[in-house]
Coordinates of C-alpha atoms in Angstrom, one line a residue:
X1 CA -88.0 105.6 -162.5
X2 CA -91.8 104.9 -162.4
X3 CA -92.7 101.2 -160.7
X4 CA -94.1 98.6 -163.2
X5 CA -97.8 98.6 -163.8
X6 CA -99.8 95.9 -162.4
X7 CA -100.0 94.5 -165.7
X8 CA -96.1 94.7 -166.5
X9 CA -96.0 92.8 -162.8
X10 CA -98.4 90.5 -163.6
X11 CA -96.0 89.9 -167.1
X12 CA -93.7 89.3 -165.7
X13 CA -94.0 86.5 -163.2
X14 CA -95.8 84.9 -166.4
X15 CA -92.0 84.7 -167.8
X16 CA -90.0 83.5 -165.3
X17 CA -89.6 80.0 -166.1
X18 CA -91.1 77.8 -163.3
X19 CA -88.0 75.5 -161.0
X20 CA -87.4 72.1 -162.4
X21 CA -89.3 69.1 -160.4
X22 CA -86.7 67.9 -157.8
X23 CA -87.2 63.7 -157.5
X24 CA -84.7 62.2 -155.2
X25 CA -84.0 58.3 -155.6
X26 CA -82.9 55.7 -153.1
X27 CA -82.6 52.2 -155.2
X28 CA -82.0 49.0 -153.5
X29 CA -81.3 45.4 -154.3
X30 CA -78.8 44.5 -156.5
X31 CA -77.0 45.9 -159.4
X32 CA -80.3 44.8 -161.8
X33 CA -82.3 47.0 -160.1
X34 CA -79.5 49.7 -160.2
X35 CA -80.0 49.7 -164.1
X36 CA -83.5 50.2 -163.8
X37 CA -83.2 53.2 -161.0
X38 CA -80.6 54.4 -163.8
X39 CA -83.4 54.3 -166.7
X40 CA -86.3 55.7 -164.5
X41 CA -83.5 58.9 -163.2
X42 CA -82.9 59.0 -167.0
X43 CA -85.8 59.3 -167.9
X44 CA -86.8 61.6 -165.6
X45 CA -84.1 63.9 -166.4
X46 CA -84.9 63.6 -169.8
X47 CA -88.2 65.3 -169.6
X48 CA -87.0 68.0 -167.2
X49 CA -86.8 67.2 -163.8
X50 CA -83.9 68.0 -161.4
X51 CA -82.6 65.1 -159.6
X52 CA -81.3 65.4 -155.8
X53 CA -79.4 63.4 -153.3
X54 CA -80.9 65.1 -150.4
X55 CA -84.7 63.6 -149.4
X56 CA -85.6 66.9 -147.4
X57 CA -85.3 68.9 -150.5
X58 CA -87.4 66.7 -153.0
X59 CA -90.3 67.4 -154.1
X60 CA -91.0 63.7 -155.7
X61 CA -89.4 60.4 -153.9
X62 CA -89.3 57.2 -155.3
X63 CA -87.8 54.2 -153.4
X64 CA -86.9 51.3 -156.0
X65 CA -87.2 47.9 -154.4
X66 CA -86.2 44.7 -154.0
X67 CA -87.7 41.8 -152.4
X68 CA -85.6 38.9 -153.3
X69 CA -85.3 37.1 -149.5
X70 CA -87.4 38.7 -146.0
X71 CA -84.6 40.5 -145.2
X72 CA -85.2 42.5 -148.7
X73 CA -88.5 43.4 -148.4
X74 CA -88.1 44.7 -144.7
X75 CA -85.2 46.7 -145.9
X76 CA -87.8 47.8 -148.3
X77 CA -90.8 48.4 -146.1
X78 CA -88.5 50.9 -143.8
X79 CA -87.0 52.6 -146.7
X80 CA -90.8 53.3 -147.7
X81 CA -91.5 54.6 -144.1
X82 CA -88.6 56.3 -143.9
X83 CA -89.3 58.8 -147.5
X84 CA -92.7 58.9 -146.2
X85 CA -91.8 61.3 -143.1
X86 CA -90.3 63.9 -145.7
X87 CA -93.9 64.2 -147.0
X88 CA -94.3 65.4 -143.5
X89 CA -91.1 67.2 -142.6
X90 CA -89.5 68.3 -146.1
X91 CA -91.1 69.3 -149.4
X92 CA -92.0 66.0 -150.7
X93 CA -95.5 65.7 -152.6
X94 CA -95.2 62.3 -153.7
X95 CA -93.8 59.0 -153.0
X96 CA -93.4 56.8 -155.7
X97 CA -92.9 53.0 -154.8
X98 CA -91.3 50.9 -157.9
X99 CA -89.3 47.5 -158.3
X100 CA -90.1 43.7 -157.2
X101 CA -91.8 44.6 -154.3
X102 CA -94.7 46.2 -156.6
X103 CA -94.7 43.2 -158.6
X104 CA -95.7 41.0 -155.8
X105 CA -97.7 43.5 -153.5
X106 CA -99.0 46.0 -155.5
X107 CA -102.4 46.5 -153.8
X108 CA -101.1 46.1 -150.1
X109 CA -97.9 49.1 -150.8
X110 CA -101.0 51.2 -151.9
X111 CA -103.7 50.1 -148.9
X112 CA -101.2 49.6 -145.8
X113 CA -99.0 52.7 -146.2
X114 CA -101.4 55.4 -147.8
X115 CA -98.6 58.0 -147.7
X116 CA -97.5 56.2 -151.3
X117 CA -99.4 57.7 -154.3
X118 CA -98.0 55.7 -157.0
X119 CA -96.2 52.1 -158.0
X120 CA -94.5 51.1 -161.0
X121 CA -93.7 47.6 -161.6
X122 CA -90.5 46.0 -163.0
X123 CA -92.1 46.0 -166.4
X124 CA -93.2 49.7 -166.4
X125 CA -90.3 51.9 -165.9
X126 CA -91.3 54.7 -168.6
X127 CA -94.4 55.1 -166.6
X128 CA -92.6 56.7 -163.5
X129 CA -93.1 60.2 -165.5
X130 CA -97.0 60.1 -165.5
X131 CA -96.3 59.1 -161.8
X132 CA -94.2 61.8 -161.2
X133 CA -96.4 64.2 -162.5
X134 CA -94.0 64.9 -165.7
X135 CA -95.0 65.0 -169.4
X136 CA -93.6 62.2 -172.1
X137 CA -91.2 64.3 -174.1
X138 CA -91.4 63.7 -178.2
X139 CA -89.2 61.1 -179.6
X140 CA -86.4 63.2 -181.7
X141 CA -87.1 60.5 -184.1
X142 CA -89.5 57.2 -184.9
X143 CA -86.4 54.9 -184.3
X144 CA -84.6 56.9 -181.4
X145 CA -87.7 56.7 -179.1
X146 CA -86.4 56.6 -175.4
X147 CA -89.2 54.4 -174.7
X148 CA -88.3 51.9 -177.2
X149 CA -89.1 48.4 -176.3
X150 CA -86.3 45.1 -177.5
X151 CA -87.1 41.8 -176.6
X152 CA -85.8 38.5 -177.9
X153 CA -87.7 37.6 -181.4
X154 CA -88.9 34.3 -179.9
X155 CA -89.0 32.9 -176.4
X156 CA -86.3 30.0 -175.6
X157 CA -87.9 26.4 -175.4
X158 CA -86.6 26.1 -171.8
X159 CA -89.3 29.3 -171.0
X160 CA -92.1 27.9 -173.0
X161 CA -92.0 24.5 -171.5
X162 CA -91.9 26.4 -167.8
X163 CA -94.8 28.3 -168.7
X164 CA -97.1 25.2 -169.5
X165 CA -95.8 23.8 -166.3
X166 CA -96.6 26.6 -164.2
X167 CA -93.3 28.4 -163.5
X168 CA -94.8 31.8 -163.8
X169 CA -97.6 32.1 -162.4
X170 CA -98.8 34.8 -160.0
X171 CA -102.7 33.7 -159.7
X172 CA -102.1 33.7 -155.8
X173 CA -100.4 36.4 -155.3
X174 CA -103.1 39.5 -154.5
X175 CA -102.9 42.5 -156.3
X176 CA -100.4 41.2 -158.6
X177 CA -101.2 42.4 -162.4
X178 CA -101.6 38.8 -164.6
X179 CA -99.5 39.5 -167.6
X180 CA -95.7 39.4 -167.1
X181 CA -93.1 42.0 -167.3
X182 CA -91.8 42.5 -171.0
X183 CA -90.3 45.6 -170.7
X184 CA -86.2 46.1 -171.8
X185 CA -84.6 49.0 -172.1
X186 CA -82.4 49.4 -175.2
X187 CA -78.9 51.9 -176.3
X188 CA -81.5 54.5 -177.3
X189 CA -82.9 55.0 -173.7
X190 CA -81.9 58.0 -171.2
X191 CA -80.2 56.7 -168.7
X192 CA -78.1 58.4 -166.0
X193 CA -74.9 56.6 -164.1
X194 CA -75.2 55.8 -160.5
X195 CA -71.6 54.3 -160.4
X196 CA -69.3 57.3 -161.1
X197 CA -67.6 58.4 -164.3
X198 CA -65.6 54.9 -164.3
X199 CA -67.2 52.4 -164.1
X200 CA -71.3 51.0 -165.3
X201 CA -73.6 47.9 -165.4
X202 CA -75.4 47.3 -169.1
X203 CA -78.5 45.1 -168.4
X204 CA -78.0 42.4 -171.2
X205 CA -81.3 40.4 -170.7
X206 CA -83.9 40.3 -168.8
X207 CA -85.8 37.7 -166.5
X208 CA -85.2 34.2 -166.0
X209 CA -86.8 30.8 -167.5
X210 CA -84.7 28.6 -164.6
X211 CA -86.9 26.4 -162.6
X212 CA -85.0 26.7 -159.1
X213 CA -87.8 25.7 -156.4
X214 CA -86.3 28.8 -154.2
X215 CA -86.9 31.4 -155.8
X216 CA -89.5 33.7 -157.3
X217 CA -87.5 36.4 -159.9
X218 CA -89.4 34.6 -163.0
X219 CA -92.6 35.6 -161.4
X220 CA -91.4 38.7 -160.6
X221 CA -89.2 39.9 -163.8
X222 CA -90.5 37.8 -166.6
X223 CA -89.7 35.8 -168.9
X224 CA -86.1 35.3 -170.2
X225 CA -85.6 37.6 -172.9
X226 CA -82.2 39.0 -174.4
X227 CA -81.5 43.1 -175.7
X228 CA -80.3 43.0 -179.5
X229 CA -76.9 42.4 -179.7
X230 CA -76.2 45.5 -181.8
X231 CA -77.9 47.6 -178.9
X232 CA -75.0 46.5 -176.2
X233 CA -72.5 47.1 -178.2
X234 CA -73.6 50.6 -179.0
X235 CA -74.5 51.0 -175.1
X236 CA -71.1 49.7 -174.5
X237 CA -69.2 52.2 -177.0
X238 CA -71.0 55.6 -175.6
X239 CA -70.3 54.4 -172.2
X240 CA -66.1 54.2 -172.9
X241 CA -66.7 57.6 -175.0
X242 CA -68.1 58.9 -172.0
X243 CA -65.2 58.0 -170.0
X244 CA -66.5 54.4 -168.2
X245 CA -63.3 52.3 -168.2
X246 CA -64.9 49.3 -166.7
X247 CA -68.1 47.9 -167.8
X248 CA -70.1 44.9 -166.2
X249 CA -72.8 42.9 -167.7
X250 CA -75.6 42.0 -165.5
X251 CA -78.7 39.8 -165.7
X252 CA -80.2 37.0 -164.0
X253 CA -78.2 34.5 -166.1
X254 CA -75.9 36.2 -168.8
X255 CA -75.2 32.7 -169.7
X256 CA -78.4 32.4 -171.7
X257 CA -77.9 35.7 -173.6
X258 CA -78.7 35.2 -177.3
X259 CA -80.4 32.1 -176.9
X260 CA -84.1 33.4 -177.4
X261 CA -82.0 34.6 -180.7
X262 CA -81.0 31.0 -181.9
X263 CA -77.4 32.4 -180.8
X264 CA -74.5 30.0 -180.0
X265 CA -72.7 30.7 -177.3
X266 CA -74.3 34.6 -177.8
X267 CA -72.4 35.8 -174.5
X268 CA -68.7 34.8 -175.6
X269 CA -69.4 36.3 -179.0
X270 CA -70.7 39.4 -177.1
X271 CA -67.5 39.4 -175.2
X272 CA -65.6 39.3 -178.0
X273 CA -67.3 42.2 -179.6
X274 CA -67.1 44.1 -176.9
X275 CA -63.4 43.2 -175.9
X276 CA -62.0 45.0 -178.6
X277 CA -63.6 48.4 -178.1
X278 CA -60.6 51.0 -177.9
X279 CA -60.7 52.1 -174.0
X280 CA -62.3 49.8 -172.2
X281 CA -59.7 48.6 -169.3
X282 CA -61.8 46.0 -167.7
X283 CA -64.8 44.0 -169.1
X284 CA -66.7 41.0 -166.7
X285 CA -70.4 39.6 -166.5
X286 CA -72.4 38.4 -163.7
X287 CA -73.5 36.1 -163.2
X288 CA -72.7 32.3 -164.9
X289 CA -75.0 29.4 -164.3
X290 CA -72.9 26.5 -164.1
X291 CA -74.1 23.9 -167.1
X292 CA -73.5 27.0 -169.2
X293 CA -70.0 27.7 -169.0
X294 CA -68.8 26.7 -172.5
X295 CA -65.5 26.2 -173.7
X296 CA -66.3 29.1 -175.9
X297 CA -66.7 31.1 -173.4
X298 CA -63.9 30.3 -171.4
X299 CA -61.4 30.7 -174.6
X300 CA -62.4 33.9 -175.4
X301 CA -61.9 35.4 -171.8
X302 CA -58.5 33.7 -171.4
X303 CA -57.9 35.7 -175.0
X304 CA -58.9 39.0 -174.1
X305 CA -56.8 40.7 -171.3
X306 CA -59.2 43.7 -171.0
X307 CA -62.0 40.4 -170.1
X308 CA -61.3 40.3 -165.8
X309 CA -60.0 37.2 -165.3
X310 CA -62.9 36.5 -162.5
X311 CA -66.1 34.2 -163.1
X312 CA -69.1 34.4 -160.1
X313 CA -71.3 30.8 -160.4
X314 CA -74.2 31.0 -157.3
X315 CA -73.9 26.9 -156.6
X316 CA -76.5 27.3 -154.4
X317 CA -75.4 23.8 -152.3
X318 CA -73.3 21.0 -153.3
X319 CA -75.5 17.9 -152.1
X320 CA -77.3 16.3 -155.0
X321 CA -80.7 15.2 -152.6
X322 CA -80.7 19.3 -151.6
X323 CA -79.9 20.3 -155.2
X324 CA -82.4 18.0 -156.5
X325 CA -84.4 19.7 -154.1
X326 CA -83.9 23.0 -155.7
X327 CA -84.5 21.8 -158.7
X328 CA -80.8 22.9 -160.0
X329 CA -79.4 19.4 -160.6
X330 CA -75.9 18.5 -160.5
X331 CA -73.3 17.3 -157.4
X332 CA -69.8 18.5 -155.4
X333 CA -68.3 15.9 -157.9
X334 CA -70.1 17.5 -161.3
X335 CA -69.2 20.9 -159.9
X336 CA -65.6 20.2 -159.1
X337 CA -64.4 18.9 -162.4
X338 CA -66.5 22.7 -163.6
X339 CA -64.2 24.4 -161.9
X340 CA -61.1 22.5 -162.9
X341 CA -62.2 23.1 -166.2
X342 CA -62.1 26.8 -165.6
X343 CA -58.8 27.0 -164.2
X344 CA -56.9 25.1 -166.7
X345 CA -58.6 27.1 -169.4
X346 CA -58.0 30.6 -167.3
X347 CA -55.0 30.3 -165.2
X348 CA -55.1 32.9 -162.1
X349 CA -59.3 33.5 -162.9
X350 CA -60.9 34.3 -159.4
X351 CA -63.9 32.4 -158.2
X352 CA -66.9 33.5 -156.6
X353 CA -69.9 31.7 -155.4
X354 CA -72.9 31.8 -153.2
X355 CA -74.9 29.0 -151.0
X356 CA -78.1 28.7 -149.3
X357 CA -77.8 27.0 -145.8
X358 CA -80.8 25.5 -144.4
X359 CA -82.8 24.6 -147.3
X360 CA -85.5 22.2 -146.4
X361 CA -85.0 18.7 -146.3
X362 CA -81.2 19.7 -145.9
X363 CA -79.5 16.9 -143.2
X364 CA -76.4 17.6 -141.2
X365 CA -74.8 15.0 -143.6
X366 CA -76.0 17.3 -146.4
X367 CA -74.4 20.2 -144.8
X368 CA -70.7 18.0 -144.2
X369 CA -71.1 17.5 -148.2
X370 CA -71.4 21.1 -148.7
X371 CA -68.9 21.8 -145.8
X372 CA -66.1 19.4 -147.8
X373 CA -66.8 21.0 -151.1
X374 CA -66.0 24.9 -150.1
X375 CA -62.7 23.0 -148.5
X376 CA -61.6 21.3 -151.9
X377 CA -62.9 23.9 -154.0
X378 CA -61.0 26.9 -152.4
X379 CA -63.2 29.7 -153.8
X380 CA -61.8 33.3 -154.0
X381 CA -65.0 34.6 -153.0
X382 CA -68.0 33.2 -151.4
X383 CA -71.4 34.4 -149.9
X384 CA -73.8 32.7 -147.9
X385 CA -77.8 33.4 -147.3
X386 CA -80.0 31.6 -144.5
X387 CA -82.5 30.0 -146.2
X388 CA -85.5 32.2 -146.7
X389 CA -89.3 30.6 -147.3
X390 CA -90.4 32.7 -149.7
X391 CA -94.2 32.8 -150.5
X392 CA -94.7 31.9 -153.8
X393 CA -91.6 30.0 -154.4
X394 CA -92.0 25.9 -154.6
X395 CA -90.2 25.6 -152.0
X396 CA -92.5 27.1 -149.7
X397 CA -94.5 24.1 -149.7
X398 CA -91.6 21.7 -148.8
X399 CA -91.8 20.0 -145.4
X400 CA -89.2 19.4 -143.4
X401 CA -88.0 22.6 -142.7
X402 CA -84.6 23.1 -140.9
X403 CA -84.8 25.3 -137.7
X404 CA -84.0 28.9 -137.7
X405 CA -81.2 28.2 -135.0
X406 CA -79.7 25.6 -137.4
X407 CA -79.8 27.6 -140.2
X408 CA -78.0 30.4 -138.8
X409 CA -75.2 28.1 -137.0
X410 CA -74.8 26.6 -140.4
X411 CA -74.1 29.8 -142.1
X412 CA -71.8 30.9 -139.4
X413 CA -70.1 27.7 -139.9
X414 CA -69.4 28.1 -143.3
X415 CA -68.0 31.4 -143.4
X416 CA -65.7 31.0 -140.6
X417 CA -64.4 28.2 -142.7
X418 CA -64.2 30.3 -145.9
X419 CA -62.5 33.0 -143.7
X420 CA -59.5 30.5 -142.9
X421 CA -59.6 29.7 -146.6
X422 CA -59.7 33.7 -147.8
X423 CA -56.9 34.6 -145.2
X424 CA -54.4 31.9 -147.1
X425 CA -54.7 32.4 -150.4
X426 CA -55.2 36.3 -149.6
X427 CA -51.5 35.5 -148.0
X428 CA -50.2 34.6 -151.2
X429 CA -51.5 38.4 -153.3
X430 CA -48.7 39.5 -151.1
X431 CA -45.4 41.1 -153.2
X432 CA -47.6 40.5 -156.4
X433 CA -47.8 43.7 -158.6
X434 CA -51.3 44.2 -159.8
X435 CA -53.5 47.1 -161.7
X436 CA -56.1 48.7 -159.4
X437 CA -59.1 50.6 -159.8
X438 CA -58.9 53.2 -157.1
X439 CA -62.3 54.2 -156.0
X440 CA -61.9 56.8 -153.5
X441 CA -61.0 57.7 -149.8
X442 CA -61.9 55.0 -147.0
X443 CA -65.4 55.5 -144.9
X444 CA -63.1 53.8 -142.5
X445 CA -60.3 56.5 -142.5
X446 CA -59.1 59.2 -144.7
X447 CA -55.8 58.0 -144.0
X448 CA -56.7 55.3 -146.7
X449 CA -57.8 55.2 -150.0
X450 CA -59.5 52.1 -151.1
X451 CA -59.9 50.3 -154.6
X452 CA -60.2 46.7 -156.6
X453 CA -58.3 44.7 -158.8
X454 CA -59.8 42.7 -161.2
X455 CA -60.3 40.1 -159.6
X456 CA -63.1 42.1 -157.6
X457 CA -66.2 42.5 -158.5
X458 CA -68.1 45.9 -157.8
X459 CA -69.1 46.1 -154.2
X460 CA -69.5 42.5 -153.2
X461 CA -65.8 41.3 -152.7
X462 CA -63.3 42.5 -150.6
X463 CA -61.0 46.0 -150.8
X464 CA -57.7 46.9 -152.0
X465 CA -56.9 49.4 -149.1
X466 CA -54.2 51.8 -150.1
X467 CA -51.8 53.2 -147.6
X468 CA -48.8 54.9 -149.3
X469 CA -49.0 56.8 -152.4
X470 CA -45.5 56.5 -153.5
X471 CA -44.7 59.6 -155.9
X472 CA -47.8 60.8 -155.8
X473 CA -49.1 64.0 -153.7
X474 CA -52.8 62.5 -153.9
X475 CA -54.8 60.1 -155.9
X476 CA -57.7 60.7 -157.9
X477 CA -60.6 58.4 -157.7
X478 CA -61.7 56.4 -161.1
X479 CA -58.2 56.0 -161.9
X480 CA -56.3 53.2 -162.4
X481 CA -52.5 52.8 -160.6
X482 CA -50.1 49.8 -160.6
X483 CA -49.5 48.8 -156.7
X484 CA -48.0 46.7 -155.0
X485 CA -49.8 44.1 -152.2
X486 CA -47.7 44.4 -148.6
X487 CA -50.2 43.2 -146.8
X488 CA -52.9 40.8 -146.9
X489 CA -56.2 40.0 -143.9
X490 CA -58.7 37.6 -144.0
X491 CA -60.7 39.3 -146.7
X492 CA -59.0 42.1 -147.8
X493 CA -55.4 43.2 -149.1
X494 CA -52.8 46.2 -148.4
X495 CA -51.1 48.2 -151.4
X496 CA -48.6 50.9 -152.0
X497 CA -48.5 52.6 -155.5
X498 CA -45.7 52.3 -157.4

């Protein structure tokens, strides 16, 4: 056989199709900023590109960040640094920097660590293809774009009244672009699970109109605005087609949803809708602000038993001088008859809440207040964060700032009384027969497999750890199993399948 011609060489390289673009993607934060790593890998997939686990093989990184609290945008600083060696010691070409941490330092990412070469913001996820070197692909049709944009049809009052006062401004912050995010991704956007085949978030609105003097996600996300309520529920019903058995609504406050709609209580009719989808085991939504839980809402999750019986309300404190402070309102007293409410309307539901310790202006008197409340409320679930002075935030110009030492005693304080609380009522799971979500082996051990009931909520509560089988050889993760609690510790719980 005669050897091909230059020309027939030449032809032939011409064909072969060139590899796919590998982008790896490390996403941080919380499960918000999850959707939108979701949409930007969908997206990316959706016009061609390969995506990869492993750093050292990419050729495109992107780190999606958060910067919620210091201890956020440090984790997001050494993530940064960290992707930037591969440029050096793998096949990386480009790091892309997107999330909060854009929003608020855009100019800085881009001047202090050079090795970046692009950011996308919060409000300009579909831009991570031009970033990433990749073509837009051609809507199939002019109303299935995967780039189509659904906000509310009108703002709520409570945003337009925040806006004239000042709530979102970002004048002072350097680099920052003036208009606001506005982008929301909708049912027709590509979108590729980070959670396993099980289980998924759905985004339901986006940015928050709340005044709270500690913190800076309106100037950093936006305005509130809701998805259409039509766009969920299709989400929601390719999702459980797709195999997801447990779906959890996210935004900043799911409480509002529908309101920029003229929607009454919009989230318990969403509920609703979404309850009775054929396949869905377990439905929940984080996360609830507390003048918004309606009795609406509570009937329809006490209807439904596919709705987890579990409800997560961030408090934030329980003294009215700090929660004036805040600018969140309300007392231990207004709060406690809240969560009486609940239960009588929900018997069983699980609790979950978070607190700030060391807000300024906070006395030790303030903290006994909040230090009583956690005791009489006996909350399934609760988190703690130090209080962080976060530039930009209202509260950054508050005097009378409590001590670092303090603040950290304080928190220690309080979770080591939770703990004592967590380890009794833990104490009674134990004989109780209950459905779990089994999620995989331990990290811990492979001698146990580890899961949640529905009264936990996707990575921030404790684990169902499972140690005997019963009459099964092995388990398979995403599955759900009846068991049965032998054991219970201060957090977490023991099981055997039945």
């Amino acid at each position: 056989m005669n050897p091909p011609s230059a020309s027939e060489s030449t032809a032939a390289v011409l064909e072969t199709p060139a590899r796919p673009k590998r982008i790896g993607f490390v996403s941080l934060g919380c499960p918000k900023n999850l959707v939108d790593s979701e949409v930007m890998m969908g997206l990316l997939a959706h016009a061609g590109a390969e995506l990869t686990t492993s750093p050292e093989s990419a050729d495109v990184l992107v780190v999606n960040t958060c910067s919620f609290i210091d201890s956020a945008k440090q984790e997001s600083v050494d993530t940064i640094l960290e992707m930037a060696r591969h440029k050096v010691t793998g096949h990386a070409q480009k790091l892309i920097v997107a999330g909060c941490l854009v929003e608020r330092y855009r100019d800085e990412i881009r001047k202090n660590i050079p090795e970046v070469d692009a950011v996308v913001g919060t409000g300009e996820l579909e831009s991570i293809l031009a970033a990433a070197g990749l073509d837009t692909p051609a809507p199939a049709t002019e109303t299935a774009s995967p780039f189509n944009i659904l906000s509310g049809v009108a703002a709520r009052a409570e945003g337009d009244l925040r806006e004239s006062q000042g709530r979102f401004s970002r004048t002072e912050w350097d680099g920052a672009v003036p208009a606001l995010p506005q982008y929301l991704y909708d049912h027709t956007t590509p979108r590729l699970l980070a959670t396993g085949k099980s289980s998924a978030y759905i985004k339901i609105a986006e940015g928050c109109d709340h005044p709270c003097s500690f913190c800076v996600i309106p100037n950093l996300r936006g305005k509130f605005r809701s998805r259409r309520f039509e766009s969920v529920v299709s989400e929601a019903e390719a999702l459980v087609a797709r195999g997801v058995r447990e779906i959890t609504l996210v935004g900043q406050d799911t409480t509002c949803y529908g309101e920029d709609f003229g929607l009454k209580d919009g989230l318990a009719q969403l509920l609703d809708r979404l309850a009775r989808i054929e396949g869905l085991v377990w439905l929940r939504f984080l996360y609830a602000y507390p003048n918004k839980i309606t009795g609406r809402l509570l009937e329809v999750i006490a209807t439904h038993a596919n709705i987890c019986k579990y409800l997560d309300v961030p408090l934030q404190h329980a003294s009215p001088n700090v929660l004036k402070r805040m600018k969140r309102g309300a007392s231990a007293d207004i709060f406690l008859k809240t969560i009486e409410k609940v239960r009588a309307a929900v018997p069983g539901i699980a609790l979950r809440t978070s607190f700030i310790a060391g807000f300024p202006g906070e006395t030790e008197a303030d903290f006994n207040i909040l230090a009583d409340f956690v005791r009489e409320a006996k909350f399934d679930w609760l988190g703690v964060f130090g209080y962080s002075d976060e530039d930009g935030s209202q509260a950054f110009s508050l005097d009378e700032k409590v001590p670092q030492r303090t603040i950290e005693a304080r928190k220690r304080k309080l979770m080591k009384l939770q703990q004592g609380l967590s380890k009794n009522a833990k104490s009674a799971w134990v004989g109780r027969t209950l459905n779990v979500l089994v999620e995989g082996e331990s990290e811990e051990t492979p001698l146990l497999w580890e899961g949640r009931t529905e009264f936990h909520a996707p990575e921030i509560d404790g684990k169902v750890y499972i140690n005997d089988f019963g009459p099964h050889e092995a388990l398979e993760a995403g599955r759900f199993y009846s068991c049965e609690i032998t054991e219970a510790h201060d957090y977490d719980v023991v099981a055997r399948i039945l």
